[in-house]
Amino acid sequence: MLNSPECSFNLSLNDCTFKIKRDDLLPDFMGGNKVRKNSYILNSLPCLPDVIITNGGAESNHARVCALMAARLGIKCHLVLHGEEDKSDYLHGNKFFIESTNTEINYVNSHEIARTIEIAEKKYKSRDLDVFVIPGGGHSLDGARAYIAAVDELAEEPDYIIFPSGTGATHAGLLAGVKKKNWKTQVIGISIARQAERGVAAIDELYAPLCAELNIQHNVDDVIFLDEFTFGGYAKYNAELIKFIRELTSQTGVPFDPVYSGKALYGLTQLLEQSKIPAKSKVLFWHTGGLLNLQSARKVYDTNI
Amino acid sequence: MLNSPECSFNLSLNDCTFKIKRDDLLPDFMGGNKVRKNSYILNSLPCLPDVIITNGGAESNHARVCALMAARLGIKCHLVLHGEEDKSDYLHGNKFFIESTNTEINYVNSHEIARTIEIAEKKYKSRDLDVFVIPGGGHSLDGARAYIAAVDELAEEPDYIIFPSGTGATHAGLLAGVKKKNWKTQVIGISIARQAERGVAAIDELYAPLCAELNIQHNVDDVIFLDEFTFGGYAKYNAELIKFIRELTSQTGVPFDPVYSGKALYGLTQLLEQSKIPAKSKVLFWHTGGLLNLQSARKVYDTNI
């Protein structure tokens, strides 16, 4: 049930052909790349734990998926969330879905995450419950392996795969998946937050062992992680990005958000404009989700647009 | 590209087997039944008009689909919307997507809809433009024919098809589609707003001519339209319905909304509880969309829950 549709994508840019891989339409748990990762992570365990604990931002897609997945499996979920809790009375965003479950939530400051997870873990273990801690964002080898498998769903070898690159497992998996198939595809992650040095290190932390496991020649230079389109950091955006999202949604009929897919698509159009992706290329945009981030985002007012 | 996934659906009720047809995951224009209807309607025209005009509520899914469809086709869209314009500064709901296009919008009172459409039509015709007026909600024979075709996507004959029934084209099409296949399936529409008398009349206005066209024996008693689960009318809901939606989303991992899918699913669970759908039945819930309605809905506070 994990296949997502691969559709034609009517960008009219630089005489390239475009396709879009719609992981935002994965049927379970409101879709997105976190569905693939967390399904793979839980399926890889020898047996289902009684409790999963994980962490993320207050509007985290990863947290939403973990909460809903645990609810459907009938196990407990404990979330350690940082950042500002949304106090809106709209029934929107990831918050609505997280709070639809019986998930236990601690809102903490960033520096308290590790300790809070530790305390929760001890609490459940003292009750003789099996606990499994999923790394924030599903950043683990199994999270990345989900994307090695996902590459197998593609109908043909693209020249470029472009996608939003965050904590690194999606990126490491896509790159390893492409190498495993002996494709020449360039895998280009558009950073949605991190600067290149930290971003590449996090990706390579997973990519290097995956190469060893798959007998692929490892070269860190294959990790292409562009940090020019972050719009100032995680979940930051300006009126220019929102204008861009509106235009591209209108042109293509596909939703984009200002946290993930919108930034990556913006990066793609810039690469095309700068002819860093040559004419006649076969380009695949991998949509990793984010509609709920759009739905809980607010207008911004820039004076310089 | 119009197929939608048919998934297993883990309701554990009354020893029935459940499937869910996910029209909310139709890839184009944010999905839902209005995508099927309006695609069919436009594809049935001998040639593409220069302008489409249609009407709907301020948070209308139909209006969103028409606006995005017109944008992608490069034709003009003119919307006549009634009800209160959402003034929130969240980038949410159908409004965000409608306003992402160059659609012209008139906000009017209900009694001014027909006249406003007429004036707009005249304006475009005087400029020598081809105009096509799509009935509100896609309520037309072609809108219904889209759902005759949709029935062909089903993997097997269910005993029951349950879905949110609104203006009538989805209902007329599903019923005609089932009859055309000589299936014994009971097609049960859960009214999301209308009382039975008006609802059945609107459905039969399309169902009767479809029967004639398809050589099906017409019997208005085949139109099963249950008006006990409207929660007071269109887009009305209470805390009980929101609680129900949260529980069922948590149980199934599928999103439901308080305008369409949530009411229909509530109706289904009531029918099961009352044993009006017998044990061991094969039940298909047809999800016709509505996530954006959820995302722009507000909390309600009932004192009696």
Coordinates of C-alpha atoms in Angstrom, one line a residue:
Chain A
M1 CA 0.0 0.0 0.0
L2 CA 3.0 2.3 0.1
N3 CA 3.3 3.2 -3.6
S4 CA 2.7 6.9 -4.5
P5 CA 1.5 8.1 -7.9
E6 CA 4.1 9.4 -10.4
C7 CA 2.4 12.1 -12.5
S8 CA 3.3 14.3 -15.4
F9 CA 4.1 17.8 -14.1
N10 CA 3.4 20.8 -16.4
L11 CA 6.2 23.1 -15.6
S12 CA 7.1 24.9 -18.8
L13 CA 10.7 25.7 -18.1
N14 CA 13.9 25.4 -20.0
D15 CA 12.6 22.8 -22.5
C16 CA 12.9 20.0 -19.9
T17 CA 10.4 17.3 -19.3
F18 CA 9.1 17.1 -15.7
K19 CA 7.5 14.4 -13.6
I20 CA 6.4 14.6 -10.0
K21 CA 6.4 11.8 -7.5
R22 CA 3.5 12.4 -5.1
D23 CA 4.5 11.1 -1.7
D24 CA 2.2 13.8 -0.4
L25 CA -0.6 11.4 -1.7
L26 CA 0.5 8.3 0.2
P27 CA -2.8 7.1 1.5
D28 CA -2.0 6.6 5.2
F29 CA -1.7 9.1 8.0
M30 CA -2.0 12.2 5.7
G31 CA 1.0 11.2 3.6
G32 CA 4.4 12.6 3.1
N33 CA 7.9 11.2 3.5
K34 CA 7.5 10.5 7.2
V35 CA 4.9 7.8 6.4
R36 CA 7.5 5.9 4.3
K37 CA 10.2 6.3 7.0
N38 CA 8.2 5.4 10.0
S39 CA 6.4 2.5 8.4
Y40 CA 9.8 1.1 7.4
I41 CA 11.3 1.7 10.9
L42 CA 8.4 0.0 12.7
N43 CA 8.3 -2.9 10.2
S44 CA 12.0 -3.5 10.8
L45 CA 11.6 -4.1 14.5
P46 CA 11.6 -7.8 15.5
C47 CA 8.3 -7.1 17.4
L48 CA 6.0 -4.2 17.9
P49 CA 6.9 -2.2 21.1
D50 CA 4.3 -1.1 23.6
V51 CA 5.4 2.5 23.4
I52 CA 7.2 4.7 20.8
I53 CA 8.8 7.9 21.9
T54 CA 10.0 10.5 19.4
N55 CA 10.6 14.3 19.1
G56 CA 9.9 17.1 16.6
G57 CA 8.8 20.6 16.2
A58 CA 5.3 21.7 17.4
E59 CA 4.0 21.4 13.8
S60 CA 6.0 18.3 13.0
N61 CA 4.9 16.0 10.2
H62 CA 7.0 13.3 11.7
A63 CA 5.2 13.6 15.0
R64 CA 1.8 13.5 13.3
V65 CA 2.7 10.3 11.5
C66 CA 4.1 8.7 14.6
A67 CA 1.0 9.6 16.6
L68 CA -1.5 8.3 14.0
M69 CA 0.6 5.2 13.2
A70 CA 0.7 4.3 16.9
A71 CA -3.0 4.9 17.3
R72 CA -3.8 2.6 14.4
L73 CA -1.5 -0.1 15.7
G74 CA -3.0 0.2 19.2
I75 CA 0.3 1.1 20.9
K76 CA 1.2 4.2 22.9
C77 CA 2.9 7.3 21.5
H78 CA 4.8 9.8 23.6
L79 CA 5.9 13.0 21.8
V80 CA 8.5 15.5 23.0
L81 CA 7.8 18.7 21.0
H82 CA 9.8 21.9 20.9
G83 CA 8.8 25.3 19.6
E84 CA 5.6 27.3 20.1
E85 CA 2.4 25.4 20.5
D86 CA -0.3 26.6 18.1
K87 CA -3.1 28.1 20.1
S88 CA -5.4 28.8 17.2
D89 CA -8.9 27.6 17.4
Y90 CA -8.9 26.4 13.8
L91 CA -9.0 22.6 13.4
H92 CA -5.9 22.7 11.3
G93 CA -2.3 21.6 10.8
N94 CA -0.6 18.6 12.3
K95 CA -1.8 19.6 15.7
F96 CA -5.4 18.6 15.0
F97 CA -4.3 15.1 14.0
I98 CA -1.8 14.7 16.8
E99 CA -4.4 15.7 19.3
S100 CA -6.9 13.3 17.7
T101 CA -4.9 10.5 19.2
N102 CA -4.2 9.6 22.8
T103 CA -0.6 10.6 22.4
E104 CA 1.1 12.0 25.5
I105 CA 2.8 15.3 24.7
N106 CA 5.6 17.3 26.4
Y107 CA 6.2 20.8 25.1
V108 CA 9.8 21.6 26.0
N109 CA 12.7 23.9 25.0
S110 CA 15.2 22.5 22.5
H111 CA 17.9 21.8 25.1
E112 CA 15.5 19.8 27.2
I113 CA 14.6 17.3 24.4
A114 CA 17.2 14.6 25.2
R115 CA 16.6 14.6 28.9
T116 CA 12.8 14.6 28.5
I117 CA 13.0 11.5 26.2
E118 CA 15.3 9.8 28.8
I119 CA 12.9 10.4 31.6
A120 CA 9.9 9.2 29.6
E121 CA 11.8 6.1 28.5
K122 CA 12.7 5.3 32.1
K123 CA 9.1 5.7 33.2
Y124 CA 7.7 3.2 30.7
K125 CA 10.6 0.7 31.3
S126 CA 9.9 0.9 35.0
R127 CA 6.4 -0.3 34.2
D128 CA 7.8 -3.2 32.3
L129 CA 6.8 -1.8 28.9
D130 CA 8.8 -2.3 25.7
V131 CA 9.9 1.1 24.5
F132 CA 11.3 2.2 21.2
V133 CA 12.7 5.6 20.6
I134 CA 12.4 6.8 17.0
P135 CA 15.0 9.5 16.2
G136 CA 13.5 12.9 15.4
G137 CA 12.4 13.1 11.7
G138 CA 12.9 9.4 11.3
H139 CA 16.6 10.1 10.9
S140 CA 18.0 6.6 10.9
L141 CA 19.3 3.9 8.6
D142 CA 15.9 2.3 8.4
G143 CA 14.4 5.7 7.6
A144 CA 16.9 6.0 4.7
R145 CA 16.3 2.4 3.6
A146 CA 12.6 3.4 3.0
Y147 CA 13.8 5.7 0.3
I148 CA 16.2 3.1 -1.2
A149 CA 13.0 1.1 -1.7
A150 CA 11.0 4.1 -3.0
V151 CA 13.4 4.6 -5.9
D152 CA 12.4 1.2 -7.2
E153 CA 8.9 2.6 -7.7
L154 CA 10.1 5.0 -10.4
A155 CA 9.0 4.1 -14.0
E156 CA 12.3 5.2 -15.6
E157 CA 15.7 6.8 -14.9
P158 CA 15.5 10.5 -14.6
D159 CA 18.5 12.8 -15.2
Y160 CA 17.8 14.7 -12.0
I161 CA 15.8 14.1 -8.8
I162 CA 15.1 17.3 -6.9
F163 CA 13.5 17.3 -3.5
P164 CA 13.4 19.1 -0.1
S165 CA 16.3 18.0 2.0
G166 CA 15.9 18.3 5.8
T167 CA 17.4 16.0 8.4
G168 CA 19.0 13.7 5.9
A169 CA 17.4 10.2 5.7
T170 CA 15.3 10.9 2.6
H171 CA 18.4 12.3 0.9
A172 CA 20.7 9.5 1.9
G173 CA 18.1 6.9 0.8
L174 CA 17.3 8.5 -2.6
L175 CA 21.1 8.8 -3.4
A176 CA 21.8 5.2 -2.3
G177 CA 18.8 4.0 -4.2
V178 CA 19.9 5.6 -7.4
K179 CA 23.5 4.3 -7.0
K180 CA 22.2 0.9 -6.3
K181 CA 20.4 0.9 -9.6
N182 CA 23.6 2.1 -11.4
W183 CA 21.7 5.1 -12.6
K184 CA 23.5 8.3 -13.6
T185 CA 20.8 10.4 -12.0
Q186 CA 21.9 13.5 -10.2
V187 CA 20.2 13.6 -6.8
I188 CA 19.9 17.2 -5.7
G189 CA 18.6 18.1 -2.3
I190 CA 17.4 21.6 -1.7
S191 CA 18.1 22.4 1.9
I192 CA 14.9 23.6 3.7
A193 CA 16.9 24.8 6.8
R194 CA 20.5 23.7 7.3
Q195 CA 23.7 25.2 6.0
A196 CA 25.7 22.9 3.7
E197 CA 28.4 21.7 6.1
R198 CA 26.0 20.4 8.7
G199 CA 23.5 19.2 6.2
V200 CA 26.0 17.1 4.2
A201 CA 27.5 15.7 7.4
A202 CA 24.1 14.5 8.6
I203 CA 23.3 12.9 5.2
D204 CA 26.7 11.2 5.0
E205 CA 26.3 9.8 8.5
L206 CA 23.6 7.6 6.9
Y207 CA 24.9 7.5 3.3
A208 CA 28.4 6.1 4.1
P209 CA 27.1 3.0 5.9
L210 CA 24.4 2.4 3.3
C211 CA 27.2 2.4 0.6
A212 CA 29.2 -0.1 2.6
E213 CA 26.1 -2.3 3.1
L214 CA 25.2 -2.1 -0.7
N215 CA 28.7 -2.4 -2.0
I216 CA 28.5 1.0 -3.6
Q217 CA 31.6 3.2 -4.0
H218 CA 31.3 5.9 -1.4
N219 CA 32.1 9.5 -2.4
V220 CA 30.8 12.3 -0.2
D221 CA 31.0 14.6 -3.2
D222 CA 27.9 12.8 -4.6
V223 CA 25.9 14.4 -1.8
I224 CA 24.6 17.5 -3.5
F225 CA 22.9 19.7 -0.9
L226 CA 22.1 23.3 -1.9
D227 CA 21.7 25.8 0.9
E228 CA 20.8 28.9 -1.1
F229 CA 17.1 28.5 -0.9
T230 CA 16.4 28.1 2.8
F231 CA 14.7 31.5 3.1
G232 CA 16.4 32.1 6.5
G233 CA 15.9 28.7 8.2
Y234 CA 13.4 26.1 9.2
A235 CA 9.8 27.1 8.5
K236 CA 10.9 30.6 7.6
Y237 CA 9.5 32.2 4.5
N238 CA 8.7 35.5 3.0
A239 CA 6.0 37.0 0.7
E240 CA 8.1 36.2 -2.3
L241 CA 8.0 32.5 -1.5
I242 CA 4.2 32.6 -0.9
K243 CA 3.7 34.4 -4.2
F244 CA 5.8 31.7 -5.9
I245 CA 3.8 28.9 -4.3
R246 CA 0.6 30.5 -5.4
E247 CA 1.8 30.8 -9.0
L248 CA 3.1 27.3 -9.2
T249 CA 0.0 25.8 -7.6
S250 CA -2.1 27.7 -10.0
Q251 CA 0.0 26.5 -13.0
T252 CA 0.3 22.9 -12.0
G253 CA -2.8 22.1 -9.8
V254 CA -0.5 20.6 -7.2
P255 CA -0.2 22.0 -3.6
F256 CA 3.1 23.3 -2.3
D257 CA 4.0 24.6 1.2
P258 CA 6.4 27.2 2.5
V259 CA 8.3 24.7 4.8
Y260 CA 9.3 21.9 2.4
S261 CA 8.0 21.5 -1.2
G262 CA 7.7 25.2 -1.9
K263 CA 11.4 25.8 -1.1
A264 CA 12.5 22.8 -3.1
L265 CA 10.5 23.8 -6.1
Y266 CA 11.8 27.4 -5.8
G267 CA 15.3 26.0 -5.9
L268 CA 14.5 23.9 -8.9
T269 CA 13.2 26.8 -10.9
Q270 CA 16.3 28.8 -10.0
L271 CA 18.6 26.0 -11.2
L272 CA 16.7 25.9 -14.4
E273 CA 16.8 29.7 -14.8
Q274 CA 20.6 29.6 -14.2
S275 CA 20.9 26.7 -16.7
K276 CA 22.5 24.6 -14.0
I277 CA 20.1 21.9 -15.2
P278 CA 20.5 21.9 -19.0
A279 CA 17.7 21.9 -21.6
K280 CA 16.1 18.6 -22.6
S281 CA 16.8 17.1 -19.2
K282 CA 14.4 14.6 -17.6
V283 CA 13.6 16.1 -14.2
L284 CA 11.7 14.4 -11.4
F285 CA 10.5 16.5 -8.6
W286 CA 9.9 14.4 -5.5
H287 CA 7.0 15.9 -3.5
T288 CA 7.6 14.9 0.2
G289 CA 4.4 16.4 1.6
G290 CA 3.7 19.5 3.7
L291 CA 0.1 20.5 2.9
L292 CA -0.7 20.7 6.6
N293 CA 2.3 23.0 7.1
L294 CA 0.8 25.3 4.5
Q295 CA -2.6 25.1 6.2
S296 CA -1.3 26.3 9.5
A297 CA 1.0 29.0 8.1
R298 CA 0.2 32.7 8.3
K299 CA 0.4 35.5 5.8
V300 CA 3.6 37.5 5.8
Y301 CA 3.9 41.0 4.8
D302 CA 7.2 42.1 3.1
T303 CA 7.6 45.7 2.2
N304 CA 10.2 45.0 -0.4
I305 CA 8.0 43.1 -2.8
Chain B
M1 CA -5.0 10.0 -14.4
L2 CA -8.4 10.0 -12.7
N3 CA -8.3 6.8 -10.8
S4 CA -8.3 7.0 -7.1
P5 CA -6.9 4.4 -4.7
E6 CA -9.2 1.8 -3.1
C7 CA -7.9 0.8 0.3
S8 CA -8.8 -1.4 3.1
F9 CA -10.4 0.5 5.9
N10 CA -10.0 -0.7 9.5
L11 CA -13.3 0.0 11.0
S12 CA -14.1 -2.7 13.5
L13 CA -17.8 -2.6 13.5
N14 CA -20.6 -5.2 13.3
D15 CA -18.4 -7.9 11.8
C16 CA -18.5 -6.3 8.3
T17 CA -15.6 -5.8 5.9
F18 CA -14.8 -2.2 5.0
K19 CA -13.1 -0.6 2.0
I20 CA -12.6 3.0 1.3
K21 CA -12.5 4.7 -2.1
R22 CA -10.2 7.7 -1.7
D23 CA -11.4 10.3 -4.1
D24 CA -9.8 12.7 -1.7
L25 CA -6.5 11.5 -3.1
L26 CA -7.2 12.2 -6.7
P27 CA -3.9 13.9 -7.7
D28 CA -5.2 17.0 -9.4
F29 CA -6.5 20.3 -7.9
M30 CA -6.4 19.0 -4.3
G31 CA -8.8 16.1 -5.1
G32 CA -12.4 15.3 -4.1
N33 CA -15.5 14.5 -6.2
K34 CA -15.5 17.9 -7.8
V35 CA -12.3 17.0 -9.7
R36 CA -14.1 14.1 -11.3
K37 CA -17.2 16.1 -12.1
N38 CA -15.6 19.2 -13.5
S39 CA -13.0 17.2 -15.5
Y40 CA -15.8 15.2 -17.1
I41 CA -17.9 18.4 -17.7
L42 CA -15.1 20.2 -19.5
N43 CA -14.0 17.2 -21.4
S44 CA -17.5 16.7 -22.7
L45 CA -17.6 20.2 -24.4
P46 CA -16.9 20.2 -28.1
C47 CA -14.2 22.8 -27.5
L48 CA -12.7 24.6 -24.6
P49 CA -14.5 27.9 -23.7
D50 CA -12.6 31.1 -23.1
V51 CA -14.3 31.6 -19.8
I52 CA -16.1 29.4 -17.3
I53 CA -18.5 30.9 -14.8
T54 CA -19.8 29.0 -11.8
N55 CA -21.1 29.5 -8.2
G56 CA -20.7 28.1 -4.8
G57 CA -20.2 28.9 -1.1
A58 CA -17.3 31.0 0.0
E59 CA -15.4 27.8 1.1
S60 CA -16.6 25.8 -1.9
N61 CA -14.5 22.8 -3.0
H62 CA -16.2 23.1 -6.4
A63 CA -15.1 26.7 -6.8
R64 CA -11.5 25.7 -5.9
V65 CA -11.5 22.9 -8.5
C66 CA -12.9 25.2 -11.2
A67 CA -10.5 28.0 -10.4
L68 CA -7.4 25.6 -10.5
M69 CA -8.6 23.7 -13.5
A70 CA -9.2 26.9 -15.5
A71 CA -5.7 28.2 -14.4
R72 CA -4.0 25.1 -15.7
L73 CA -5.9 25.1 -18.9
G74 CA -5.1 28.8 -19.4
I75 CA -8.7 29.9 -19.6
K76 CA -10.5 32.5 -17.4
C77 CA -12.6 31.6 -14.4
H78 CA -15.3 33.8 -12.9
L79 CA -16.7 32.7 -9.5
V80 CA -19.9 33.9 -7.9
L81 CA -19.6 33.0 -4.2
H82 CA -22.2 33.4 -1.5
G83 CA -21.7 33.2 2.3
E84 CA -19.1 34.9 4.5
E85 CA -15.7 35.5 3.1
D86 CA -13.0 34.0 5.3
K87 CA -10.9 36.9 6.6
S88 CA -8.4 34.8 8.5
D89 CA -4.7 35.5 7.8
Y90 CA -4.0 31.7 7.7
L91 CA -3.0 30.4 4.3
H92 CA -5.7 27.8 4.6
G93 CA -8.8 26.3 3.1
N94 CA -10.1 26.5 -0.4
K95 CA -9.7 30.3 -0.3
F96 CA -5.9 30.1 -0.5
F97 CA -6.1 28.0 -3.6
I98 CA -8.9 30.0 -5.3
E99 CA -6.9 33.2 -4.7
S100 CA -3.7 31.6 -6.0
T101 CA -5.3 31.8 -9.5
N102 CA -6.4 34.9 -11.5
T103 CA -10.0 34.0 -10.9
E104 CA -12.5 36.9 -10.7
I105 CA -14.7 36.7 -7.7
N106 CA -18.0 38.3 -6.8
Y107 CA -19.2 37.8 -3.2
V108 CA -23.0 38.1 -3.2
N109 CA -26.1 37.1 -1.3
S110 CA -27.8 33.9 -2.2
H111 CA -30.6 35.6 -4.0
E112 CA -28.2 37.6 -6.2
I113 CA -26.4 34.5 -7.6
A114 CA -28.5 34.0 -10.7
R115 CA -28.5 37.6 -11.7
T116 CA -24.7 38.0 -11.1
I117 CA -24.0 35.0 -13.3
E118 CA -26.2 36.5 -16.0
I119 CA -24.4 39.9 -15.9
A120 CA -21.0 38.2 -16.0
E121 CA -22.1 36.0 -18.9
K122 CA -23.3 39.0 -20.9
K123 CA -20.1 40.9 -20.2
Y124 CA -17.9 38.2 -21.6
K125 CA -20.1 37.5 -24.6
S126 CA -20.1 41.2 -25.5
R127 CA -16.3 40.8 -25.7
D128 CA -16.9 38.0 -28.2
L129 CA -15.6 35.3 -25.7
D130 CA -17.0 31.8 -25.5
V131 CA -18.6 31.4 -22.1
F132 CA -19.6 28.2 -20.4
V133 CA -21.6 28.3 -17.2
I134 CA -21.0 25.2 -14.9
P135 CA -23.9 24.6 -12.6
G136 CA -23.0 25.1 -8.9
G137 CA -21.5 21.9 -7.4
G138 CA -21.1 20.4 -10.9
H139 CA -24.8 19.4 -10.6
S140 CA -25.4 18.3 -14.2
L141 CA -25.8 15.2 -16.3
D142 CA -22.1 15.2 -17.2
G143 CA -21.2 15.7 -13.5
A144 CA -23.2 12.5 -12.7
R145 CA -21.7 10.6 -15.7
A146 CA -18.3 11.1 -14.1
Y147 CA -19.6 8.9 -11.3
I148 CA -21.0 6.3 -13.6
A149 CA -17.5 6.0 -14.9
A150 CA -16.0 6.0 -11.4
V151 CA -18.0 2.9 -10.4
D152 CA -16.0 1.0 -13.1
E153 CA -12.9 1.5 -11.1
L154 CA -14.1 -0.6 -8.2
A155 CA -12.4 -4.0 -7.8
E156 CA -15.5 -5.9 -6.8
E157 CA -19.2 -5.5 -6.1
P158 CA -19.9 -4.2 -2.6
D159 CA -23.1 -4.8 -0.7
Y160 CA -23.3 -1.2 0.3
I161 CA -21.8 2.1 -1.0
I162 CA -22.0 4.9 1.6
F163 CA -21.0 8.4 0.9
P164 CA -21.8 12.1 1.6
S165 CA -24.7 13.2 -0.6
G166 CA -25.0 16.9 -1.4
T167 CA -26.3 18.5 -4.5
G168 CA -27.0 15.2 -6.2
A169 CA -24.7 14.5 -9.1
T170 CA -22.4 12.1 -7.2
H171 CA -25.4 10.3 -5.9
A172 CA -27.2 10.0 -9.3
G173 CA -24.0 8.8 -10.9
L174 CA -23.1 6.2 -8.3
L175 CA -26.6 4.8 -8.4
A176 CA -26.8 4.7 -12.2
G177 CA -23.3 3.2 -12.3
V178 CA -24.2 0.4 -10.0
K179 CA -27.5 -0.3 -11.9
K180 CA -25.6 -0.3 -15.2
K181 CA -23.4 -3.1 -13.9
N182 CA -26.4 -5.0 -12.7
W183 CA -25.0 -5.0 -9.2
K184 CA -27.3 -5.5 -6.2
T185 CA -25.3 -2.9 -4.2
Q186 CA -27.4 -0.6 -2.1
V187 CA -26.2 3.0 -2.7
I188 CA -26.9 5.0 0.4
G189 CA -26.3 8.7 0.4
I190 CA -26.0 10.4 3.8
S191 CA -27.3 13.9 3.4
I192 CA -24.9 16.6 4.5
A193 CA -27.5 19.3 4.4
R194 CA -30.8 18.8 2.6
Q195 CA -34.0 17.3 3.9
A196 CA -35.0 14.1 2.1
E197 CA -37.8 15.5 -0.1
R198 CA -35.6 18.2 -1.7
G199 CA -32.6 16.0 -1.8
V200 CA -34.3 13.0 -3.5
A201 CA -35.9 15.4 -6.1
A202 CA -32.5 16.9 -7.0
I203 CA -30.9 13.5 -7.4
D204 CA -33.8 12.1 -9.4
E205 CA -33.7 15.1 -11.7
L206 CA -30.4 13.6 -12.9
Y207 CA -31.0 9.9 -12.2
A208 CA -34.2 9.6 -14.2
P209 CA -32.7 10.8 -17.5
L210 CA -29.6 8.7 -16.9
C211 CA -31.8 5.6 -16.5
A212 CA -33.5 6.4 -19.8
E213 CA -30.2 6.9 -21.5
L214 CA -28.8 3.6 -20.1
N215 CA -32.0 1.6 -20.5
I216 CA -32.2 1.0 -16.8
Q217 CA -35.5 0.5 -15.1
H218 CA -36.2 3.7 -13.2
N219 CA -37.5 3.6 -9.7
V220 CA -37.3 6.7 -7.5
D221 CA -37.4 4.4 -4.5
D222 CA -33.9 3.3 -5.3
V223 CA -32.7 6.7 -4.3
I224 CA -31.8 6.2 -0.6
F225 CA -31.0 9.6 0.9
L226 CA -30.8 9.7 4.7
D227 CA -31.4 13.1 6.3
E228 CA -30.9 12.2 9.9
F229 CA -27.2 13.1 10.1
T230 CA -27.1 16.6 8.7
F231 CA -26.1 18.1 12.1
G232 CA -28.5 21.0 11.4
G233 CA -27.5 21.9 7.8
Y234 CA -24.7 22.7 5.4
A235 CA -21.3 23.1 7.1
K236 CA -23.0 22.9 10.5
Y237 CA -21.5 20.7 13.1
N238 CA -21.2 20.3 16.9
A239 CA -18.6 19.1 19.3
E240 CA -20.0 15.5 19.1
L241 CA -19.1 15.4 15.4
I242 CA -15.6 16.8 15.9
K243 CA -15.0 14.2 18.7
F244 CA -16.2 11.5 16.3
I245 CA -14.0 12.7 13.5
R246 CA -11.0 12.7 15.8
E247 CA -11.7 9.2 17.0
L248 CA -12.2 7.8 13.6
T249 CA -9.1 9.6 12.1
S250 CA -7.1 8.2 15.0
Q251 CA -8.5 4.7 14.4
T252 CA -8.1 4.6 10.6
G253 CA -5.3 7.1 9.8
V254 CA -7.7 8.7 7.2
P255 CA -8.7 12.4 7.4
F256 CA -12.4 13.3 7.7
D257 CA -14.0 16.7 7.8
P258 CA -17.1 18.2 9.5
V259 CA -18.8 19.2 6.2
Y260 CA -18.8 16.0 4.1
S261 CA -16.9 12.9 4.9
G262 CA -17.3 13.2 8.7
K263 CA -21.1 13.4 8.5
A264 CA -21.3 10.4 6.1
L265 CA -19.1 8.3 8.2
Y266 CA -21.1 9.2 11.3
G267 CA -24.2 8.1 9.4
L268 CA -22.5 4.8 8.5
T269 CA -21.5 4.0 12.1
Q270 CA -25.1 4.7 13.2
L271 CA -26.5 2.4 10.5
L272 CA -24.2 -0.3 11.7
E273 CA -25.1 0.3 15.4
Q274 CA -28.8 0.1 14.5
S275 CA -28.1 -3.1 12.5
K276 CA -29.6 -1.5 9.4
I277 CA -26.5 -2.8 7.7
P278 CA -26.3 -6.5 8.6
A279 CA -23.3 -8.3 9.9
K280 CA -20.9 -9.8 7.3
S281 CA -21.7 -7.1 4.7
K282 CA -19.1 -5.8 2.3
V283 CA -19.2 -2.0 2.8
L284 CA -17.5 0.6 0.7
F285 CA -17.2 4.1 2.1
W286 CA -16.6 6.6 -0.8
H287 CA -14.5 9.4 0.5
T288 CA -15.4 12.5 -1.6
G289 CA -12.9 14.9 -0.1
G290 CA -13.1 17.8 2.3
L291 CA -9.8 18.1 4.1
L292 CA -9.6 21.8 3.2
N293 CA -13.0 22.3 4.9
L294 CA -11.6 20.7 8.0
Q295 CA -8.6 22.9 7.9
S296 CA -10.6 26.1 7.7
A297 CA -13.2 25.0 10.4
R298 CA -13.1 26.3 13.9
K299 CA -13.6 24.6 17.2
V300 CA -17.1 24.5 18.6
Y301 CA -18.0 24.4 22.3
D302 CA -21.0 22.4 23.3
T303 CA -22.1 22.5 26.9
N304 CA -24.1 19.3 26.6
I305 CA -21.2 16.9 25.8

